[in-house]
Amino acid sequence: MNSHEHPLPQLGINIDHIATLRQLRGTPYPDLVEAARLSVAGGAEQITIHLREDRRHIHDADVRDIRAALGKSIPARLNLEMAATDEMLKIARKTKPEWACLVPEKRQEVTTEGGLALEKNEKRIRKILDGLKKSGIRVSLFIEPTAKAVKLSRAWGADAVELHTGKYCIETQRKDASTPKGRKRVENQLRRIEDAARAGQGILVHAGHGFDYENVRPVAALADGGMPLIREYNIGHAVVCRAALVGLERAVREMKSAILAP
Ligand code: PXP
């Protein structure tokens, strides 16, 4: 089911960090298709992966394997995050994800820092956006939470925007977040997200980057006439970190048993 057909916000789980764990050692595990299956078993409607130009976590073979499973043995859609380049357009056309999310990409960054500079890169972004849409792929643009960027994305024919929530999330995680000054900074960032989301008539509004189990709640509570303003979340790091803790006891028990009962 697609996000605009569903009254409740939907969840995409970004499994890049599972691939990062694998790449730290170059091991054949953890299995990304299994990670996708478990994410969907937990309630995710979508699997999100970012095939970066430098292939630092997700590899081309992962994209193929995950695509082959989603919509078949795993009931969920694929959201391919990608830079607006001809190379990625070619891969997306072959892969046919249900959604593509165009993101800015810099080689040196640890993670995506900021939304697309739409006006500066208009020609390139619109070329890739149109190319994706011609192939029947729905497109979201990862943007800073401003009304201007939302309106421009709609004018260019994007199906959705994904609001970059990183600045808000950083403010919520600062040590002084609960002081009056800190609370004000969090509130200002939350209002930016709300104002941008309210400018989203005629385009779907998604959100992602930096969410944890607490700071997602005030955003998810933003509503208009009982309808949530944000229709889809793409979340990765906090979920993978939580999984490492809630899964650790069982993982240790299985290793102990492998040693004691070889
Ligand atoms: N959405 C986009 C466009 C991203 O680039 C990322 C990070 O890869 C996410 C969502 C997920 O962010 P996080 O891992 O901080 O939850």
CSV table of C-alpha atoms and ligand atoms in Angstrom, one decimal:
chain,number,residue,atom,x,y,z
A,1,MET,CA,0.0,0.0,0.0
A,2,ASN,CA,1.3,3.5,-0.8
A,3,SER,CA,1.6,6.2,1.9
A,4,HIS,CA,-1.2,8.5,0.5
A,5,GLU,CA,-3.7,5.6,0.4
A,6,HIS,CA,-3.1,4.9,4.1
A,7,PRO,CA,-4.5,7.1,7.0
A,8,LEU,CA,-1.7,6.2,9.4
A,9,PRO,CA,1.9,7.2,9.1
A,10,GLN,CA,4.1,4.5,7.6
A,11,LEU,CA,7.5,3.4,8.5
A,12,GLY,CA,10.5,2.8,6.3
A,13,ILE,CA,13.5,1.1,8.0
A,14,ASN,CA,16.8,2.2,6.7
A,15,ILE,CA,19.1,-0.9,6.9
A,16,ASP,CA,22.3,0.8,5.7
A,17,HIS,CA,23.8,0.4,9.2
A,18,ILE,CA,23.3,-3.3,9.1
A,19,ALA,CA,25.5,-3.3,6.0
A,20,THR,CA,28.0,-1.0,7.8
A,21,LEU,CA,28.4,-3.7,10.4
A,22,ARG,CA,29.2,-6.2,7.7
A,23,GLN,CA,31.6,-3.9,6.0
A,24,LEU,CA,33.6,-3.3,9.2
A,25,ARG,CA,34.9,-6.9,8.9
A,26,GLY,CA,34.1,-7.9,5.3
A,27,THR,CA,32.1,-10.8,6.6
A,28,PRO,CA,29.2,-12.5,4.8
A,29,TYR,CA,26.9,-11.6,7.8
A,30,PRO,CA,24.7,-10.0,8.8
A,31,ASP,CA,22.3,-10.9,6.0
A,32,LEU,CA,20.5,-7.8,4.7
A,33,VAL,CA,17.5,-9.7,3.3
A,34,GLU,CA,17.0,-11.2,6.7
A,35,ALA,CA,17.3,-7.7,8.2
A,36,ALA,CA,14.6,-6.5,5.8
A,37,ARG,CA,12.4,-9.5,6.6
A,38,LEU,CA,12.6,-8.8,10.4
A,39,SER,CA,12.0,-5.1,9.9
A,40,VAL,CA,8.8,-5.9,8.0
A,41,ALA,CA,7.8,-8.5,10.7
A,42,GLY,CA,8.1,-5.6,13.2
A,43,GLY,CA,5.7,-3.5,11.3
A,44,ALA,CA,7.7,-1.6,8.7
A,45,GLU,CA,5.9,-1.0,5.3
A,46,GLN,CA,9.1,-0.1,3.5
A,47,ILE,CA,12.8,-0.9,3.4
A,48,THR,CA,15.1,2.1,2.7
A,49,ILE,CA,18.6,1.7,1.4
A,50,HIS,CA,21.1,4.3,0.2
A,51,LEU,CA,23.4,3.1,-2.5
A,52,ARG,CA,26.2,5.6,-2.1
A,53,GLU,CA,28.6,6.5,-4.9
A,54,ASP,CA,31.5,5.1,-2.8
A,55,ARG,CA,29.5,1.9,-1.9
A,56,ARG,CA,30.6,2.2,1.7
A,57,HIS,CA,27.7,0.1,3.1
A,58,ILE,CA,25.1,-1.0,0.6
A,59,HIS,CA,26.5,-2.7,-2.5
A,60,ASP,CA,25.0,-3.3,-5.9
A,61,ALA,CA,24.4,-6.9,-5.1
A,62,ASP,CA,22.4,-5.9,-2.0
A,63,VAL,CA,20.2,-3.7,-4.1
A,64,ARG,CA,19.5,-6.7,-6.4
A,65,ASP,CA,18.9,-9.2,-3.5
A,66,ILE,CA,16.6,-6.9,-1.5
A,67,ARG,CA,14.7,-5.9,-4.7
A,68,ALA,CA,14.2,-9.6,-5.5
A,69,ALA,CA,12.7,-10.3,-2.1
A,70,LEU,CA,10.5,-7.2,-1.5
A,71,GLY,CA,7.0,-7.5,-2.8
A,72,LYS,CA,7.6,-11.2,-3.2
A,73,SER,CA,8.7,-13.2,-0.1
A,74,ILE,CA,8.7,-9.9,2.0
A,75,PRO,CA,5.5,-7.8,1.8
A,76,ALA,CA,7.0,-4.3,1.6
A,77,ARG,CA,8.1,-1.6,-0.9
A,78,LEU,CA,11.6,-0.5,-1.7
A,79,ASN,CA,12.8,3.1,-1.2
A,80,LEU,CA,16.1,3.7,-2.9
A,81,GLU,CA,18.0,6.7,-1.7
A,82,MET,CA,20.3,8.0,-4.3
A,83,ALA,CA,22.4,11.0,-5.5
A,84,ALA,CA,21.0,12.8,-8.6
A,85,THR,CA,23.5,11.3,-11.0
A,86,ASP,CA,23.2,9.4,-14.4
A,87,GLU,CA,24.9,6.3,-12.8
A,88,MET,CA,22.2,6.1,-10.1
A,89,LEU,CA,19.4,6.8,-12.6
A,90,LYS,CA,20.6,3.8,-14.6
A,91,ILE,CA,20.7,1.6,-11.6
A,92,ALA,CA,17.2,2.8,-10.4
A,93,ARG,CA,15.7,2.1,-13.8
A,94,LYS,CA,17.0,-1.4,-13.7
A,95,THR,CA,16.0,-2.0,-10.0
A,96,LYS,CA,12.6,-0.4,-10.3
A,97,PRO,CA,12.1,0.6,-6.6
A,98,GLU,CA,8.6,1.8,-5.8
A,99,TRP,CA,10.2,5.0,-4.5
A,100,ALA,CA,13.4,6.8,-5.1
A,101,CYS,CA,14.6,9.5,-2.7
A,102,LEU,CA,17.0,12.0,-4.2
A,103,VAL,CA,19.6,13.1,-1.6
A,104,PRO,CA,22.7,15.3,-1.7
A,105,GLU,CA,25.9,13.3,-1.4
A,106,LYS,CA,29.5,14.2,-0.4
A,107,ARG,CA,32.2,11.7,-0.2
A,108,GLN,CA,33.7,12.9,3.1
A,109,GLU,CA,30.5,13.1,5.1
A,110,VAL,CA,29.7,10.5,7.8
A,111,THR,CA,26.0,10.7,6.9
A,112,THR,CA,23.8,12.9,4.7
A,113,GLU,CA,24.3,16.5,6.0
A,114,GLY,CA,21.4,18.7,5.0
A,115,GLY,CA,18.8,18.7,2.3
A,116,LEU,CA,19.2,19.2,-1.4
A,117,ALA,CA,20.3,22.6,-2.6
A,118,LEU,CA,17.3,22.7,-5.0
A,119,GLU,CA,17.9,26.0,-6.8
A,120,LYS,CA,21.6,25.6,-7.2
A,121,ASN,CA,21.2,22.1,-8.7
A,122,GLU,CA,17.9,22.6,-10.5
A,123,LYS,CA,18.9,21.3,-14.0
A,124,ARG,CA,20.5,18.1,-12.6
A,125,ILE,CA,17.8,17.3,-10.1
A,126,ARG,CA,15.0,17.9,-12.5
A,127,LYS,CA,16.6,15.8,-15.2
A,128,ILE,CA,17.0,12.8,-12.8
A,129,LEU,CA,13.5,13.4,-11.3
A,130,ASP,CA,11.9,13.3,-14.7
A,131,GLY,CA,13.9,10.3,-15.7
A,132,LEU,CA,12.8,8.4,-12.7
A,133,LYS,CA,9.1,9.4,-13.1
A,134,LYS,CA,9.2,8.3,-16.8
A,135,SER,CA,10.2,4.8,-15.5
A,136,GLY,CA,7.2,4.7,-13.2
A,137,ILE,CA,9.2,5.3,-10.0
A,138,ARG,CA,7.8,7.7,-7.5
A,139,VAL,CA,10.2,10.3,-6.3
A,140,SER,CA,10.7,12.2,-3.1
A,141,LEU,CA,13.2,15.0,-2.6
A,142,PHE,CA,15.2,15.1,0.6
A,143,ILE,CA,15.0,18.8,1.6
A,144,GLU,CA,15.5,21.2,4.4
A,145,PRO,CA,12.2,21.8,6.3
A,146,THR,CA,11.2,25.1,4.6
A,147,ALA,CA,7.9,26.0,2.9
A,148,LYS,CA,9.9,27.3,0.0
A,149,ALA,CA,11.6,24.0,-0.7
A,150,VAL,CA,8.3,22.1,-0.3
A,151,LYS,CA,6.6,24.4,-2.9
A,152,LEU,CA,9.5,24.1,-5.3
A,153,SER,CA,9.5,20.3,-5.0
A,154,ARG,CA,5.8,20.3,-5.8
A,155,ALA,CA,6.2,22.6,-8.8
A,156,TRP,CA,8.9,20.3,-10.2
A,157,GLY,CA,6.6,17.4,-10.1
A,158,ALA,CA,8.0,15.4,-7.1
A,159,ASP,CA,5.5,13.0,-5.5
A,160,ALA,CA,6.8,13.7,-2.0
A,161,VAL,CA,9.3,15.6,0.0
A,162,GLU,CA,11.3,14.0,2.8
A,163,LEU,CA,11.9,16.7,5.4
A,164,HIS,CA,15.5,16.5,6.8
A,165,THR,CA,14.9,16.4,10.6
A,166,GLY,CA,18.6,16.3,11.6
A,167,LYS,CA,18.8,19.8,13.1
A,168,TYR,CA,15.7,19.2,15.2
A,169,CYS,CA,17.0,15.8,16.4
A,170,ILE,CA,20.5,17.2,17.3
A,171,GLU,CA,18.8,19.9,19.4
A,172,THR,CA,16.8,17.3,21.3
A,173,GLN,CA,19.9,15.2,22.0
A,174,ARG,CA,22.0,18.1,23.4
A,175,LYS,CA,23.0,17.9,27.1
A,176,ASP,CA,21.2,21.2,27.7
A,177,ALA,CA,18.0,20.3,25.8
A,178,SER,CA,15.9,20.4,29.0
A,179,THR,CA,17.1,23.9,30.0
A,180,PRO,CA,14.8,26.9,29.0
A,181,LYS,CA,17.3,27.9,26.3
A,182,GLY,CA,17.6,24.3,25.0
A,183,ARG,CA,13.8,23.8,25.0
A,184,LYS,CA,13.4,27.0,23.0
A,185,ARG,CA,15.9,25.7,20.4
A,186,VAL,CA,14.1,22.4,20.2
A,187,GLU,CA,10.7,24.2,19.8
A,188,ASN,CA,12.1,26.4,17.0
A,189,GLN,CA,13.3,23.4,15.1
A,190,LEU,CA,10.0,21.6,15.6
A,191,ARG,CA,8.1,24.7,14.3
A,192,ARG,CA,10.3,24.7,11.2
A,193,ILE,CA,9.2,21.1,10.6
A,194,GLU,CA,5.5,21.9,11.2
A,195,ASP,CA,5.5,25.0,9.0
A,196,ALA,CA,7.2,23.1,6.2
A,197,ALA,CA,4.7,20.2,6.5
A,198,ARG,CA,1.7,22.6,6.5
A,199,ALA,CA,3.0,23.9,3.2
A,200,GLY,CA,2.6,20.4,1.7
A,201,GLN,CA,-0.8,20.5,0.2
A,202,GLY,CA,-0.7,18.5,-3.0
A,203,ILE,CA,2.4,16.7,-2.2
A,204,LEU,CA,3.2,13.9,0.4
A,205,VAL,CA,5.3,14.9,3.3
A,206,HIS,CA,7.8,12.4,4.7
A,207,ALA,CA,10.4,12.9,7.4
A,208,GLY,CA,13.7,11.4,8.3
A,209,HIS,CA,17.2,11.7,9.8
A,210,GLY,CA,18.3,11.5,13.4
A,211,PHE,CA,15.1,10.3,14.9
A,212,ASP,CA,15.2,8.3,18.2
A,213,TYR,CA,12.5,6.7,20.2
A,214,GLU,CA,11.7,10.0,22.1
A,215,ASN,CA,12.2,12.8,19.6
A,216,VAL,CA,10.0,11.2,17.0
A,217,ARG,CA,6.9,11.6,19.3
A,218,PRO,CA,6.4,15.4,19.1
A,219,VAL,CA,6.8,15.2,15.3
A,220,ALA,CA,4.4,12.3,15.0
A,221,ALA,CA,1.9,14.3,17.1
A,222,LEU,CA,1.8,17.2,14.5
A,223,ALA,CA,-1.6,17.0,13.0
A,224,ASP,CA,-4.2,18.9,11.0
A,225,GLY,CA,-7.9,18.1,11.5
A,226,GLY,CA,-6.9,14.8,13.1
A,227,MET,CA,-4.7,13.8,10.1
A,228,PRO,CA,-1.0,13.4,10.9
A,229,LEU,CA,1.1,16.0,8.9
A,230,ILE,CA,3.9,13.5,8.3
A,231,ARG,CA,2.8,10.5,6.3
A,232,GLU,CA,6.0,8.5,6.3
A,233,TYR,CA,9.2,8.1,8.4
A,234,ASN,CA,12.5,6.7,7.3
A,235,ILE,CA,14.5,5.7,10.4
A,236,GLY,CA,17.7,3.7,10.7
A,237,HIS,CA,20.4,4.4,13.2
A,238,ALA,CA,18.3,4.5,16.4
A,239,VAL,CA,16.6,1.3,15.5
A,240,VAL,CA,19.8,-0.6,14.7
A,241,CYS,CA,21.3,0.7,18.0
A,242,ARG,CA,18.2,-0.5,19.9
A,243,ALA,CA,18.3,-3.9,18.2
A,244,ALA,CA,21.9,-4.4,19.3
A,245,LEU,CA,20.8,-4.0,22.9
A,246,VAL,CA,17.4,-5.8,22.9
A,247,GLY,CA,18.9,-8.7,20.8
A,248,LEU,CA,22.2,-9.0,22.8
A,249,GLU,CA,21.0,-11.5,25.5
A,250,ARG,CA,19.7,-13.9,22.9
A,251,ALA,CA,22.8,-13.6,20.7
A,252,VAL,CA,25.1,-14.4,23.7
A,253,ARG,CA,22.9,-17.3,24.7
A,254,GLU,CA,23.2,-18.8,21.2
A,255,MET,CA,27.0,-18.4,21.2
A,256,LYS,CA,27.2,-20.0,24.6
A,257,SER,CA,25.2,-22.9,23.4
A,258,ALA,CA,27.4,-23.3,20.3
A,259,ILE,CA,30.4,-23.6,22.6
A,260,LEU,CA,28.8,-25.9,25.2
A,261,ALA,CA,27.0,-28.1,22.7
A,262,PRO,CA,29.2,-28.2,19.6
B,1,PXP,N1,16.3,9.6,5.3
B,1,PXP,C1,17.4,9.9,4.6
B,1,PXP,C2,17.2,10.6,3.3
B,1,PXP,C3,18.7,9.6,5.0
B,1,PXP,O1,19.8,9.9,4.3
B,1,PXP,C4,18.9,8.8,6.2
B,1,PXP,C5,20.2,8.4,6.7
B,1,PXP,O2,20.8,7.5,5.8
B,1,PXP,C6,17.7,8.5,6.9
B,1,PXP,C7,16.5,8.9,6.5
B,1,PXP,C8,17.8,7.7,8.2
B,1,PXP,O3,18.5,8.5,9.2
B,1,PXP,P1,18.8,7.8,10.6
B,1,PXP,O4,19.7,6.6,10.3
B,1,PXP,O5,19.5,8.9,11.3
B,1,PXP,O6,17.6,7.3,11.2
